[in-house]
PDB file of C-alpha atoms and ligand atoms in Angstrom:
ATOM      1  CA  MET A 252       0.000   0.000   0.000  1.00  0.00           C
ATOM      2  CA  LYS A 253       0.917   3.632  -0.365  1.00  0.00           C
ATOM      3  CA  LEU A 254       0.443   5.617   2.823  1.00  0.00           C
ATOM      4  CA  VAL A 255       0.628   9.208   3.960  1.00  0.00           C
ATOM      5  CA  LEU A 256       0.985   9.803   7.690  1.00  0.00           C
ATOM      6  CA  LYS A 257      -0.025  13.232   8.941  1.00  0.00           C
ATOM      7  CA  PHE A 258       1.245  13.954  12.469  1.00  0.00           C
ATOM      8  CA  GLY A 259      -0.427  16.760  14.367  1.00  0.00           C
ATOM      9  CA  GLY A 260       2.402  18.901  15.774  1.00  0.00           C
ATOM     10  CA  SER A 261       0.908  18.401  19.230  1.00  0.00           C
ATOM     11  CA  VAL A 262       1.606  14.635  19.066  1.00  0.00           C
ATOM     12  CA  PHE A 263       5.312  15.345  19.559  1.00  0.00           C
ATOM     13  CA  PHE A 264       4.941  17.690  22.509  1.00  0.00           C
ATOM     14  CA  GLU A 265       4.626  16.815  26.164  1.00  0.00           C
ATOM     15  CA  GLY A 266       3.769  20.154  27.708  1.00  0.00           C
ATOM     16  CA  GLU A 267       6.572  22.509  26.660  1.00  0.00           C
ATOM     17  CA  ASN A 268       9.003  19.707  25.787  1.00  0.00           C
ATOM     18  CA  ILE A 269       9.532  17.752  22.596  1.00  0.00           C
ATOM     19  CA  ASN A 270       8.667  14.115  23.309  1.00  0.00           C
ATOM     20  CA  THR A 271      11.839  12.570  21.882  1.00  0.00           C
ATOM     21  CA  LYS A 272      11.072   9.146  23.399  1.00  0.00           C
ATOM     22  CA  LEU A 273       7.754   8.992  21.536  1.00  0.00           C
ATOM     23  CA  ILE A 274       9.432  10.209  18.333  1.00  0.00           C
ATOM     24  CA  LYS A 275      11.937   7.330  18.626  1.00  0.00           C
ATOM     25  CA  ARG A 276       9.091   4.846  19.075  1.00  0.00           C
ATOM     26  CA  TYR A 277       7.432   6.256  15.949  1.00  0.00           C
ATOM     27  CA  VAL A 278      10.681   5.865  13.988  1.00  0.00           C
ATOM     28  CA  HIS A 279      10.784   2.205  15.019  1.00  0.00           C
ATOM     29  CA  THR A 280       7.153   1.657  13.939  1.00  0.00           C
ATOM     30  CA  ILE A 281       7.663   3.502  10.637  1.00  0.00           C
ATOM     31  CA  ASP A 282      10.779   1.448   9.925  1.00  0.00           C
ATOM     32  CA  GLN A 283       8.681  -1.715  10.328  1.00  0.00           C
ATOM     33  CA  ILE A 284       5.765  -0.484   8.188  1.00  0.00           C
ATOM     34  CA  ARG A 285       8.039   0.711   5.370  1.00  0.00           C
ATOM     35  CA  GLN A 286       9.328  -2.852   4.850  1.00  0.00           C
ATOM     36  CA  LYS A 287       5.954  -3.573   3.219  1.00  0.00           C
ATOM     37  CA  HIS A 288       4.421  -0.209   2.355  1.00  0.00           C
ATOM     38  CA  GLU A 289       5.444   3.113   0.829  1.00  0.00           C
ATOM     39  CA  ILE A 290       5.286   5.945   3.376  1.00  0.00           C
ATOM     40  CA  ASN A 291       5.406   9.724   3.180  1.00  0.00           C
ATOM     41  CA  ILE A 292       4.903  12.042   6.137  1.00  0.00           C
ATOM     42  CA  VAL A 293       3.516  15.488   6.894  1.00  0.00           C
ATOM     43  CA  VAL A 294       4.044  17.174  10.261  1.00  0.00           C
ATOM     44  CA  GLY A 295       1.853  19.971  11.642  1.00  0.00           C
ATOM     45  CA  GLY A 296       2.716  23.045  13.663  1.00  0.00           C
ATOM     46  CA  GLY A 297       0.892  22.030  16.845  1.00  0.00           C
ATOM     47  CA  ASN A 298       0.661  24.159  19.972  1.00  0.00           C
ATOM     48  CA  LEU A 299       3.924  25.954  19.263  1.00  0.00           C
ATOM     49  CA  ALA A 300       2.526  27.313  15.981  1.00  0.00           C
ATOM     50  CA  ARG A 301      -0.683  28.329  17.762  1.00  0.00           C
ATOM     51  CA  LYS A 302       1.299  30.207  20.433  1.00  0.00           C
ATOM     52  CA  TYR A 303       3.212  32.202  17.824  1.00  0.00           C
ATOM     53  CA  ILE A 304       0.037  32.870  15.828  1.00  0.00           C
ATOM     54  CA  GLU A 305      -1.746  34.074  18.988  1.00  0.00           C
ATOM     55  CA  ALA A 306       1.097  36.496  19.749  1.00  0.00           C
ATOM     56  CA  LEU A 307       1.179  37.808  16.169  1.00  0.00           C
ATOM     57  CA  ASP A 308      -2.590  38.170  16.229  1.00  0.00           C
ATOM     58  CA  TYR A 309      -2.344  40.291  19.394  1.00  0.00           C
ATOM     59  CA  LEU A 310       0.364  42.369  17.706  1.00  0.00           C
ATOM     60  CA  GLY A 311      -1.868  42.981  14.666  1.00  0.00           C
ATOM     61  CA  ALA A 312      -0.373  40.698  11.973  1.00  0.00           C
ATOM     62  CA  PRO A 313      -2.521  39.928   8.892  1.00  0.00           C
ATOM     63  CA  GLU A 314      -3.887  36.352   8.517  1.00  0.00           C
ATOM     64  CA  SER A 315      -1.485  35.428   5.702  1.00  0.00           C
ATOM     65  CA  PHE A 316       1.567  36.467   7.719  1.00  0.00           C
ATOM     66  CA  LYS A 317       0.373  34.359  10.654  1.00  0.00           C
ATOM     67  CA  ASP A 318      -0.008  31.455   8.221  1.00  0.00           C
ATOM     68  CA  LEU A 319       3.580  31.938   7.015  1.00  0.00           C
ATOM     69  CA  VAL A 320       4.844  31.750  10.584  1.00  0.00           C
ATOM     70  CA  GLY A 321       2.718  28.613  11.175  1.00  0.00           C
ATOM     71  CA  ILE A 322       4.336  27.098   8.076  1.00  0.00           C
ATOM     72  CA  GLU A 323       7.831  27.856   9.437  1.00  0.00           C
ATOM     73  CA  ILE A 324       7.032  26.149  12.744  1.00  0.00           C
ATOM     74  CA  SER A 325       5.640  23.056  11.001  1.00  0.00           C
ATOM     75  CA  ARG A 326       8.832  22.903   8.920  1.00  0.00           C
ATOM     76  CA  ILE A 327      10.912  23.014  12.108  1.00  0.00           C
ATOM     77  CA  ASN A 328       8.839  20.121  13.517  1.00  0.00           C
ATOM     78  CA  ALA A 329       9.408  18.271  10.220  1.00  0.00           C
ATOM     79  CA  GLN A 330      13.172  18.817  10.594  1.00  0.00           C
ATOM     80  CA  VAL A 331      13.078  17.256  14.069  1.00  0.00           C
ATOM     81  CA  PHE A 332      11.365  14.178  12.636  1.00  0.00           C
ATOM     82  CA  ILE A 333      13.822  14.027   9.702  1.00  0.00           C
ATOM     83  CA  THR A 334      16.682  14.007  12.219  1.00  0.00           C
ATOM     84  CA  ALA A 335      15.087  11.090  14.046  1.00  0.00           C
ATOM     85  CA  LEU A 336      14.463   9.125  10.821  1.00  0.00           C
ATOM     86  CA  LYS A 337      18.123   9.561   9.756  1.00  0.00           C
ATOM     87  CA  ASP A 338      18.884   7.959   6.360  1.00  0.00           C
ATOM     88  CA  LEU A 339      15.300   6.802   5.875  1.00  0.00           C
ATOM     89  CA  ALA A 340      14.194  10.389   5.237  1.00  0.00           C
ATOM     90  CA  TYR A 341      14.759  12.886   2.449  1.00  0.00           C
ATOM     91  CA  PRO A 342      17.110  15.379   4.171  1.00  0.00           C
ATOM     92  CA  ILE A 343      14.995  18.562   4.005  1.00  0.00           C
ATOM     93  CA  PRO A 344      11.279  19.397   4.165  1.00  0.00           C
ATOM     94  CA  PRO A 345      10.204  20.544   0.652  1.00  0.00           C
ATOM     95  CA  LYS A 346       9.221  24.236   0.442  1.00  0.00           C
ATOM     96  CA  ASN A 347       6.727  24.085  -2.421  1.00  0.00           C
ATOM     97  CA  PHE A 348       4.793  21.674  -4.642  1.00  0.00           C
ATOM     98  CA  ASP A 349       7.632  21.358  -7.194  1.00  0.00           C
ATOM     99  CA  GLU A 350      10.067  20.415  -4.449  1.00  0.00           C
ATOM    100  CA  VAL A 351       7.566  17.880  -3.066  1.00  0.00           C
ATOM    101  CA  ILE A 352       7.379  16.144  -6.451  1.00  0.00           C
ATOM    102  CA  LYS A 353      11.181  16.129  -6.786  1.00  0.00           C
ATOM    103  CA  ALA A 354      11.564  14.740  -3.252  1.00  0.00           C
ATOM    104  CA  LEU A 355       8.944  12.025  -3.878  1.00  0.00           C
ATOM    105  CA  ASN A 356      11.144  10.687  -6.685  1.00  0.00           C
ATOM    106  CA  SER A 357      14.101  10.191  -4.326  1.00  0.00           C
ATOM    107  CA  GLY A 358      12.850   6.885  -2.941  1.00  0.00           C
ATOM    108  CA  LYS A 359      13.269   8.251   0.606  1.00  0.00           C
ATOM    109  CA  ILE A 360      10.491   9.063   3.049  1.00  0.00           C
ATOM    110  CA  VAL A 361       9.504  12.681   2.384  1.00  0.00           C
ATOM    111  CA  VAL A 362       8.769  14.644   5.577  1.00  0.00           C
ATOM    112  CA  CYS A 363       6.949  17.846   4.769  1.00  0.00           C
ATOM    113  CA  GLY A 364       5.603  20.746   6.839  1.00  0.00           C
ATOM    114  CA  GLY A 365       3.271  23.448   5.535  1.00  0.00           C
ATOM    115  CA  LEU A 366       3.493  24.860   2.007  1.00  0.00           C
ATOM    116  CA  ILE A 367       1.190  27.806   1.295  1.00  0.00           C
ATOM    117  CA  PRO A 368      -0.947  30.231   3.346  1.00  0.00           C
ATOM    118  CA  GLY A 369      -4.707  29.750   3.682  1.00  0.00           C
ATOM    119  CA  GLN A 370      -4.723  26.041   4.516  1.00  0.00           C
ATOM    120  CA  SER A 371      -3.410  23.563   7.076  1.00  0.00           C
ATOM    121  CA  THR A 372      -0.845  20.791   6.874  1.00  0.00           C
ATOM    122  CA  ASN A 373      -3.812  18.453   6.312  1.00  0.00           C
ATOM    123  CA  ALA A 374      -4.151  20.028   2.864  1.00  0.00           C
ATOM    124  CA  VAL A 375      -0.456  19.313   2.256  1.00  0.00           C
ATOM    125  CA  ALA A 376      -0.989  15.703   3.387  1.00  0.00           C
ATOM    126  CA  SER A 377      -4.039  15.356   1.101  1.00  0.00           C
ATOM    127  CA  PHE A 378      -2.086  16.775  -1.828  1.00  0.00           C
ATOM    128  CA  ILE A 379       0.763  14.300  -1.248  1.00  0.00           C
ATOM    129  CA  ALA A 380      -1.754  11.461  -0.868  1.00  0.00           C
ATOM    130  CA  GLU A 381      -3.343  12.447  -4.196  1.00  0.00           C
ATOM    131  CA  GLU A 382       0.007  12.926  -5.942  1.00  0.00           C
ATOM    132  CA  THR A 383       1.336   9.513  -4.826  1.00  0.00           C
ATOM    133  CA  GLY A 384      -1.983   7.685  -5.413  1.00  0.00           C
ATOM    134  CA  ALA A 385      -2.077   6.797  -1.720  1.00  0.00           C
ATOM    135  CA  ASP A 386      -4.481   4.148  -0.443  1.00  0.00           C
ATOM    136  CA  GLN A 387      -4.758   5.730   2.997  1.00  0.00           C
ATOM    137  CA  LEU A 388      -4.083   9.053   4.645  1.00  0.00           C
ATOM    138  CA  ILE A 389      -3.714   8.432   8.368  1.00  0.00           C
ATOM    139  CA  ASN A 390      -4.158  11.521  10.510  1.00  0.00           C
ATOM    140  CA  ILE A 391      -2.350  11.022  13.824  1.00  0.00           C
ATOM    141  CA  THR A 392      -3.735  13.478  16.300  1.00  0.00           C
ATOM    142  CA  ASP A 393      -4.516  14.249  19.953  1.00  0.00           C
ATOM    143  CA  VAL A 394      -8.033  12.767  19.911  1.00  0.00           C
ATOM    144  CA  ASP A 395      -8.876   9.064  19.589  1.00  0.00           C
ATOM    145  CA  TYR A 396     -11.842   9.605  17.223  1.00  0.00           C
ATOM    146  CA  VAL A 397     -13.565  12.272  15.195  1.00  0.00           C
ATOM    147  CA  TYR A 398     -16.420  13.434  17.465  1.00  0.00           C
ATOM    148  CA  THR A 399     -19.834  14.870  16.650  1.00  0.00           C
ATOM    149  CA  SER A 400     -18.448  18.181  18.003  1.00  0.00           C
ATOM    150  CA  ASP A 401     -15.188  19.307  19.664  1.00  0.00           C
ATOM    151  CA  PRO A 402     -14.813  16.950  22.674  1.00  0.00           C
ATOM    152  CA  LYS A 403     -12.590  19.518  24.444  1.00  0.00           C
ATOM    153  CA  LEU A 404     -15.462  22.009  24.425  1.00  0.00           C
ATOM    154  CA  ASN A 405     -18.495  19.703  24.569  1.00  0.00           C
ATOM    155  CA  PRO A 406     -18.555  16.755  27.023  1.00  0.00           C
ATOM    156  CA  GLU A 407     -21.690  15.428  25.243  1.00  0.00           C
ATOM    157  CA  ALA A 408     -19.741  14.936  21.982  1.00  0.00           C
ATOM    158  CA  LYS A 409     -20.029  11.371  20.636  1.00  0.00           C
ATOM    159  CA  PRO A 410     -17.192   9.443  18.939  1.00  0.00           C
ATOM    160  CA  ILE A 411     -17.731   8.420  15.307  1.00  0.00           C
ATOM    161  CA  GLU A 412     -16.241   5.163  13.934  1.00  0.00           C
ATOM    162  CA  ASN A 413     -17.256   5.574  10.290  1.00  0.00           C
ATOM    163  CA  ILE A 414     -18.446   8.644   8.425  1.00  0.00           C
ATOM    164  CA  LYS A 415     -19.124   9.408   4.763  1.00  0.00           C
ATOM    165  CA  ILE A 416     -17.003  12.184   3.259  1.00  0.00           C
ATOM    166  CA  ASP A 417     -20.012  14.480   2.621  1.00  0.00           C
ATOM    167  CA  ASP A 418     -21.146  14.213   6.256  1.00  0.00           C
ATOM    168  CA  PHE A 419     -17.554  14.794   7.337  1.00  0.00           C
ATOM    169  CA  ILE A 420     -17.401  17.952   5.196  1.00  0.00           C
ATOM    170  CA  ASP A 421     -20.634  19.201   6.840  1.00  0.00           C
ATOM    171  CA  LEU A 422     -19.026  18.584  10.242  1.00  0.00           C
ATOM    172  CA  ILE A 423     -15.826  20.511   9.524  1.00  0.00           C
ATOM    173  CA  MET A 424     -17.638  23.400   7.806  1.00  0.00           C
ATOM    174  CA  LYS A 425     -18.674  24.455  11.302  1.00  0.00           C
ATOM    175  CA  ASN A 426     -15.013  25.400  11.955  1.00  0.00           C
ATOM    176  CA  SER A 427     -13.826  28.912  11.198  1.00  0.00           C
ATOM    177  CA  GLY A 428     -10.616  28.489   9.137  1.00  0.00           C
ATOM    178  CA  LYS A 429      -8.558  31.376  10.505  1.00  0.00           C
ATOM    179  CA  ALA A 430      -4.763  30.975  10.885  1.00  0.00           C
ATOM    180  CA  GLY A 431      -4.063  28.382  13.568  1.00  0.00           C
ATOM    181  CA  THR A 432      -7.703  27.284  13.749  1.00  0.00           C
ATOM    182  CA  TYR A 433      -8.022  24.625  11.032  1.00  0.00           C
ATOM    183  CA  ASN A 434      -8.947  22.436  13.946  1.00  0.00           C
ATOM    184  CA  LEU A 435      -9.690  18.932  12.832  1.00  0.00           C
ATOM    185  CA  PHE A 436      -9.265  19.144   9.065  1.00  0.00           C
ATOM    186  CA  ASP A 437      -9.640  22.004   6.611  1.00  0.00           C
ATOM    187  CA  ILE A 438     -12.073  22.153   3.715  1.00  0.00           C
ATOM    188  CA  THR A 439      -9.342  22.311   1.033  1.00  0.00           C
ATOM    189  CA  ALA A 440      -7.955  19.058   2.395  1.00  0.00           C
ATOM    190  CA  ALA A 441     -11.395  17.402   2.561  1.00  0.00           C
ATOM    191  CA  GLN A 442     -12.152  18.324  -1.045  1.00  0.00           C
ATOM    192  CA  ILE A 443      -8.919  16.714  -2.256  1.00  0.00           C
ATOM    193  CA  ILE A 444      -9.786  13.568  -0.266  1.00  0.00           C
ATOM    194  CA  LYS A 445     -13.256  13.500  -1.817  1.00  0.00           C
ATOM    195  CA  ARG A 446     -12.238  14.030  -5.442  1.00  0.00           C
ATOM    196  CA  SER A 447      -9.519  11.355  -5.253  1.00  0.00           C
ATOM    197  CA  GLY A 448     -11.477   8.847  -3.168  1.00  0.00           C
ATOM    198  CA  ILE A 449      -8.695   8.480  -0.593  1.00  0.00           C
ATOM    199  CA  LEU A 450      -9.492   6.556   2.579  1.00  0.00           C
ATOM    200  CA  LEU A 451      -8.884   8.968   5.468  1.00  0.00           C
ATOM    201  CA  LYS A 452      -8.384   7.760   9.035  1.00  0.00           C
ATOM    202  CA  PHE A 453      -7.996   9.540  12.353  1.00  0.00           C
ATOM    203  CA  VAL A 454      -6.128   7.815  15.171  1.00  0.00           C
ATOM    204  CA  SER A 455      -4.704   8.877  18.510  1.00  0.00           C
ATOM    205  CA  GLY A 456      -1.003   9.716  18.526  1.00  0.00           C
ATOM    206  CA  ARG A 457      -0.438   8.422  22.050  1.00  0.00           C
ATOM    207  CA  ASP A 458       0.483   4.930  20.858  1.00  0.00           C
ATOM    208  CA  PRO A 459       2.415   4.241  17.613  1.00  0.00           C
ATOM    209  CA  GLU A 460       0.659   0.819  17.432  1.00  0.00           C
ATOM    210  CA  ASN A 461      -2.471   2.725  16.331  1.00  0.00           C
ATOM    211  CA  ILE A 462      -0.861   3.333  12.932  1.00  0.00           C
ATOM    212  CA  VAL A 463      -0.119  -0.388  12.577  1.00  0.00           C
ATOM    213  CA  LYS A 464      -3.785  -1.123  13.355  1.00  0.00           C
ATOM    214  CA  ALA A 465      -4.959   1.452  10.801  1.00  0.00           C
ATOM    215  CA  VAL A 466      -2.651   0.034   8.117  1.00  0.00           C
ATOM    216  CA  ASN A 467      -3.908  -3.500   8.834  1.00  0.00           C
ATOM    217  CA  ASN A 468      -7.515  -2.300   8.688  1.00  0.00           C
ATOM    218  CA  GLU A 469      -8.113  -3.265  12.327  1.00  0.00           C
ATOM    219  CA  LYS A 470     -10.695  -1.372  14.355  1.00  0.00           C
ATOM    220  CA  VAL A 471      -9.120   1.904  15.490  1.00  0.00           C
ATOM    221  CA  GLY A 472     -10.211   5.544  15.448  1.00  0.00           C
ATOM    222  CA  THR A 473     -12.434   7.003  12.730  1.00  0.00           C
ATOM    223  CA  ALA A 474     -12.581   6.086   9.040  1.00  0.00           C
ATOM    224  CA  VAL A 475     -13.833   8.721   6.578  1.00  0.00           C
ATOM    225  CA  ILE A 476     -15.181   6.912   3.551  1.00  0.00           C
ATOM    226  CA  SER A 477     -15.014   8.474   0.090  1.00  0.00           C
ATOM    227  CA  LYS A 478     -16.114   6.816  -3.146  1.00  0.00           C
ATOM    228  CA  ILE A 479     -14.643   3.380  -3.887  1.00  0.00           C
ATOM    229  CA  LYS A 480     -11.215   3.726  -5.501  1.00  0.00           C
ATOM    230  CA  ARG A 481     -11.058   2.941  -9.203  1.00  0.00           C
TER     231      ARG A 481
HETATM  232  P1  UTP B  67      -1.496  23.026  11.254  1.00  0.00           P
HETATM  233  O1  UTP B  67      -2.780  23.614  11.708  1.00  0.00           O
HETATM  234  O2  UTP B  67      -1.569  22.158  10.102  1.00  0.00           O
HETATM  235  O3  UTP B  67      -0.810  22.372  12.487  1.00  0.00           O
HETATM  236  O4  UTP B  67      -0.436  24.159  10.926  1.00  0.00           O
HETATM  237  P2  UTP B  67      -1.264  21.013  13.226  1.00  0.00           P
HETATM  238  O5  UTP B  67      -0.105  20.636  14.057  1.00  0.00           O
HETATM  239  O6  UTP B  67      -1.776  20.055  12.217  1.00  0.00           O
HETATM  240  O7  UTP B  67      -2.416  21.312  14.149  1.00  0.00           O
HETATM  241  P3  UTP B  67      -2.877  20.155  15.125  1.00  0.00           P
HETATM  242  O8  UTP B  67      -1.765  19.970  16.105  1.00  0.00           O
HETATM  243  O9  UTP B  67      -3.123  18.934  14.267  1.00  0.00           O
HETATM  244  O10 UTP B  67      -4.141  20.725  15.684  1.00  0.00           O
HETATM  245  C1  UTP B  67      -0.268  25.287  11.765  1.00  0.00           C
HETATM  246  C2  UTP B  67      -0.689  26.567  11.054  1.00  0.00           C
HETATM  247  O11 UTP B  67       0.227  26.865   9.976  1.00  0.00           O
HETATM  248  C3  UTP B  67      -0.447  27.482   8.883  1.00  0.00           C
HETATM  249  C4  UTP B  67      -1.889  27.633   9.326  1.00  0.00           C
HETATM  250  O12 UTP B  67      -2.073  28.905   9.941  1.00  0.00           O
HETATM  251  C5  UTP B  67      -2.031  26.513  10.350  1.00  0.00           C
HETATM  252  O13 UTP B  67      -3.103  26.727  11.226  1.00  0.00           O
HETATM  253  N1  UTP B  67      -0.283  26.665   7.639  1.00  0.00           N
HETATM  254  C6  UTP B  67       0.121  25.364   7.705  1.00  0.00           C
HETATM  255  C7  UTP B  67      -0.559  27.245   6.390  1.00  0.00           C
HETATM  256  O14 UTP B  67      -0.962  28.399   6.292  1.00  0.00           O
HETATM  257  N2  UTP B  67      -0.344  26.505   5.261  1.00  0.00           N
HETATM  258  C8  UTP B  67       0.081  25.216   5.294  1.00  0.00           C
HETATM  259  O15 UTP B  67       0.269  24.578   4.206  1.00  0.00           O
HETATM  260  C9  UTP B  67       0.279  24.635   6.555  1.00  0.00           C
END
């Protein structure tokens, strides 16, 4: 199979610190999966990006500038992961779509951060999934399921195991889409998933085994079902 793994930046943080132990466990898991499957990776900006964006917002920066700073932070997170993956990874996070395509031809695992303002790293992950003809895009995040509403804000929110892409799009349309607030998934990303019929999964980043389960189609997290792949 061809896989794209999207890591929420927050997966790698434990409070203020970078969770290097967890990153090492992920490297081990990825090394096992790549024996059988092709993998590419996208890393988000996480809480660090949100902190910078909040400060810039307070200081009066325009949305697009806040996005650019978010992109820089996600690229720094990508560089941390590249360091951990050593020779398995392409040595630098691509800066634009052309560089992504060049990097994908290297045979190494491409680890990308953000690319352009006005979207999230989920859009980057969806683009790479589309470009590589990926079978699955696995979104590794800080919640164990997609919920009927934000579980951090609403204790009544219910976990969803399977959802059709159109219902998923309705769910995420409720989010605002300002810099740093493409909460679960942004609409650009969802539209790429829909048009290419990519199977999208959400799993908790606490345990690297969750990716193995997702790859093996075992019951874990939420599956977003698009049309059957041709
Ligand atoms: P993300 O919102 O993608 O980070 O990027 P994340 O880590 O995935 O978020 P969590 O942890 O899963 O919740 C951080 C910010 O960088 C900008 C956006 O402002 C985004 O909110 N960004 C990122 C872009 O403008 N373009 C990109 O291609 C990527």
